[in-house]
Coordinates of C-alpha atoms and ligand atoms in Angstrom, one line a residue:
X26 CA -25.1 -14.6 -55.2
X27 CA -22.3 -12.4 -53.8
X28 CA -20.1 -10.4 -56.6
X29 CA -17.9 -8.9 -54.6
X30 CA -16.3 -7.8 -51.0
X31 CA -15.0 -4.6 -49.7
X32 CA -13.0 -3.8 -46.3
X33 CA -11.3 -1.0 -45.0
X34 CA -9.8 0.3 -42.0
X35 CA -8.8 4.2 -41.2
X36 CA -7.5 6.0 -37.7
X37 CA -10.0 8.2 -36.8
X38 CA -6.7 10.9 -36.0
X39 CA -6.5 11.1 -40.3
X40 CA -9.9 12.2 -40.1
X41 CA -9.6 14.8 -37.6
X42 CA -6.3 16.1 -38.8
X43 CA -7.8 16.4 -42.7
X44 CA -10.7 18.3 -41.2
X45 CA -8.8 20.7 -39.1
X46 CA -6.3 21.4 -41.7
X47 CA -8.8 21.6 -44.6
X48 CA -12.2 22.3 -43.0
X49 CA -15.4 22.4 -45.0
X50 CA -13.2 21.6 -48.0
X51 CA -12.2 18.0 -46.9
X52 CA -15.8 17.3 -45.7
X53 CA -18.0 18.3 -48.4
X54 CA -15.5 16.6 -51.0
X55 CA -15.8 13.1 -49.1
X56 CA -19.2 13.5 -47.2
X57 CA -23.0 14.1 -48.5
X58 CA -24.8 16.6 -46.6
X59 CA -26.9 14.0 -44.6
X60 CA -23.6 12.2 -43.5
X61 CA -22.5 15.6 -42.4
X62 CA -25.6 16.4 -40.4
X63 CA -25.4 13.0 -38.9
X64 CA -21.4 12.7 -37.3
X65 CA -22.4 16.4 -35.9
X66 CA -24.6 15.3 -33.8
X67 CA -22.3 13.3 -32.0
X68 CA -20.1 14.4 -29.3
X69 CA -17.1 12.2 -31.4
X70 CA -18.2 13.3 -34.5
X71 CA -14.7 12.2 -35.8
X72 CA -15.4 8.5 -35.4
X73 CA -18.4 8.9 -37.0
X74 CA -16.9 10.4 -40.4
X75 CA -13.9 7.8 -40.3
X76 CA -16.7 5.3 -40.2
X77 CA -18.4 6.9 -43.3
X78 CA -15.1 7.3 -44.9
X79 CA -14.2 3.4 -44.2
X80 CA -17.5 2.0 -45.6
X81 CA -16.9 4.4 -48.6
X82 CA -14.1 3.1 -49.4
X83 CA -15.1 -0.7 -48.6
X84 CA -18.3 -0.1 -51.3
X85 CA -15.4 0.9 -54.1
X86 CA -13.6 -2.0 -53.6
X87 CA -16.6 -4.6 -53.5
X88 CA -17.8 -2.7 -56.6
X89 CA -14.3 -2.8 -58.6
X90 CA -15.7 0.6 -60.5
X91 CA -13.1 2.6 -60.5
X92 CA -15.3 5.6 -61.8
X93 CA -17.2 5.6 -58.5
X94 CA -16.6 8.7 -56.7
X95 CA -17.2 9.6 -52.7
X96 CA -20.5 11.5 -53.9
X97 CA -22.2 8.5 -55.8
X98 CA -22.6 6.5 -52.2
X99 CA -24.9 8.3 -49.2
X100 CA -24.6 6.1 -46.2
X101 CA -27.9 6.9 -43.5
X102 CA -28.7 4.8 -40.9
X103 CA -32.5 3.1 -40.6
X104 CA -34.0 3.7 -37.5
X105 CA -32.2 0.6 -35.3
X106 CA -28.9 2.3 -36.5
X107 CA -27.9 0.0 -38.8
X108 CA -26.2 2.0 -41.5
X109 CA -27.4 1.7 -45.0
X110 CA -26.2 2.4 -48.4
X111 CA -28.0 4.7 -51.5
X112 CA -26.9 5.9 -54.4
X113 CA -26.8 8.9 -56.2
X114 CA -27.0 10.0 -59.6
X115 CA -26.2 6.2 -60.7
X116 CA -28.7 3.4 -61.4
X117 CA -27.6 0.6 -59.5
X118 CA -29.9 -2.6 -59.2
X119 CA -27.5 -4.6 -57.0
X120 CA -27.7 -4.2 -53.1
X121 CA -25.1 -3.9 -51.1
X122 CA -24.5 -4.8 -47.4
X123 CA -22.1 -2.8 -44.9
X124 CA -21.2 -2.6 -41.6
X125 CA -19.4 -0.3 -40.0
X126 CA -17.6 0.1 -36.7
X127 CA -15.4 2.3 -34.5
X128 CA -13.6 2.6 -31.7
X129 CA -12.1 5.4 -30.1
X130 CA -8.7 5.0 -32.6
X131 CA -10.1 3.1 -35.3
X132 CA -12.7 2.9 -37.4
X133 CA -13.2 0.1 -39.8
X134 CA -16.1 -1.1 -42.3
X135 CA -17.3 -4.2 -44.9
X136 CA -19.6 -4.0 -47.9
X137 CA -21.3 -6.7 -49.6
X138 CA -22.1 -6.6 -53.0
X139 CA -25.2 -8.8 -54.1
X140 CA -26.5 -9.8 -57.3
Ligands
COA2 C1 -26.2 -2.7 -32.7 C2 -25.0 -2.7 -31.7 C3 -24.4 -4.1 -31.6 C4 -24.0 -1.7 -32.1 O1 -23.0 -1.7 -31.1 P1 -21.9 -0.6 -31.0 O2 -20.9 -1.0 -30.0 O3 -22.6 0.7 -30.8 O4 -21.3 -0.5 -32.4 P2 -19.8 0.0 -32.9 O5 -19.4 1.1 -32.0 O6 -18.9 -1.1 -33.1 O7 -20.2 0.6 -34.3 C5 -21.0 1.7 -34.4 C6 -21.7 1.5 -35.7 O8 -22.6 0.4 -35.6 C7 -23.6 0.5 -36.6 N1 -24.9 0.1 -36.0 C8 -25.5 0.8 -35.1 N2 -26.7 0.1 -34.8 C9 -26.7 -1.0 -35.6 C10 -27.7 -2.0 -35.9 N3 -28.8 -2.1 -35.2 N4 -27.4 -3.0 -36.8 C11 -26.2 -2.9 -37.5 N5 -25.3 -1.9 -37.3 C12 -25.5 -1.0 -36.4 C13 -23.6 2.0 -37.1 O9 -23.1 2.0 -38.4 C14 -22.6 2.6 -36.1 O10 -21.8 3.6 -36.6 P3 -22.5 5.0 -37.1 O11 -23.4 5.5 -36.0 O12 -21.3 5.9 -37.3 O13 -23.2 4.7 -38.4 C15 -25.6 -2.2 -30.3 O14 -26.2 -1.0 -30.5 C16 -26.5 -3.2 -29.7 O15 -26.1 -4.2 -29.1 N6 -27.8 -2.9 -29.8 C17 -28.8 -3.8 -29.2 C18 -29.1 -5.0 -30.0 C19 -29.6 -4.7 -31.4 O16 -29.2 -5.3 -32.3 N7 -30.4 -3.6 -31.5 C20 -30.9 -3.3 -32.8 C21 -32.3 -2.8 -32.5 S1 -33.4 -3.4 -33.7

């Protein structure tokens, strides 16, 4: 049964510009360690975050739990690509579906919360 849906959209130039102006502030307050080490391995790495950033965002609004914060969700990707959602320091037995993509401008996401 699905419980809820989630969708964003983001330019990937807010990205860029939050990084440049705030650095390692702005990305370790939105993104885990792992999605860090993953955009820098791109040569776009921008894209990359403003997809995490979207899907983020998309998993808050398909949960509704407005106490959910930007380090509860890691988002890796299983070894076709495809990314995949897990949570931290929260117990959650529902699974969620997301997609994510980007384009040179834009990056957008869905989530899918099943239960
Ligand atoms: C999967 C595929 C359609 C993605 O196309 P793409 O143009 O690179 O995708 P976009 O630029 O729109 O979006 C990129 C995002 O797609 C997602 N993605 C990549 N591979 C994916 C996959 N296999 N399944 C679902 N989503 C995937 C990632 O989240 C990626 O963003 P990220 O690297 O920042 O996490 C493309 O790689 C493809 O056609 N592959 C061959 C067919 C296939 O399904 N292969 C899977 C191998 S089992």
């Amino acid at each position: 049964m699905i419980l809820g849906a989630g969708i964003d959209i983001i330019e990937v130039e807010r990205i860029q510009k939050a990084v440049e102006r705030w650095g390692d502030v702005f990305l370790n307050h939105v993104f885990t360690p792992a999605e860090i080490e993953y955009a820098r391995k791109f040569k776009f790495p921008y894209r990359h975050y403003a997809g995490r950033f979207a899907v983020k965002e998309a998993i808050f609004k398909a949960m509704g739990n407005p106490d959910l914060s930007w380090h509860d969700v890691t988002i890796t990707n299983d070894p076709s690509g495809k990314p995949v959602c897990h949570f931290n320091h929260i117990d959650i037995k529902n699974r969620l579906l997301i997609s994510i993509s980007h384009s040179r401008d834009y990056a957008v996401a869905s989530a899918t919360l099943e239960g």
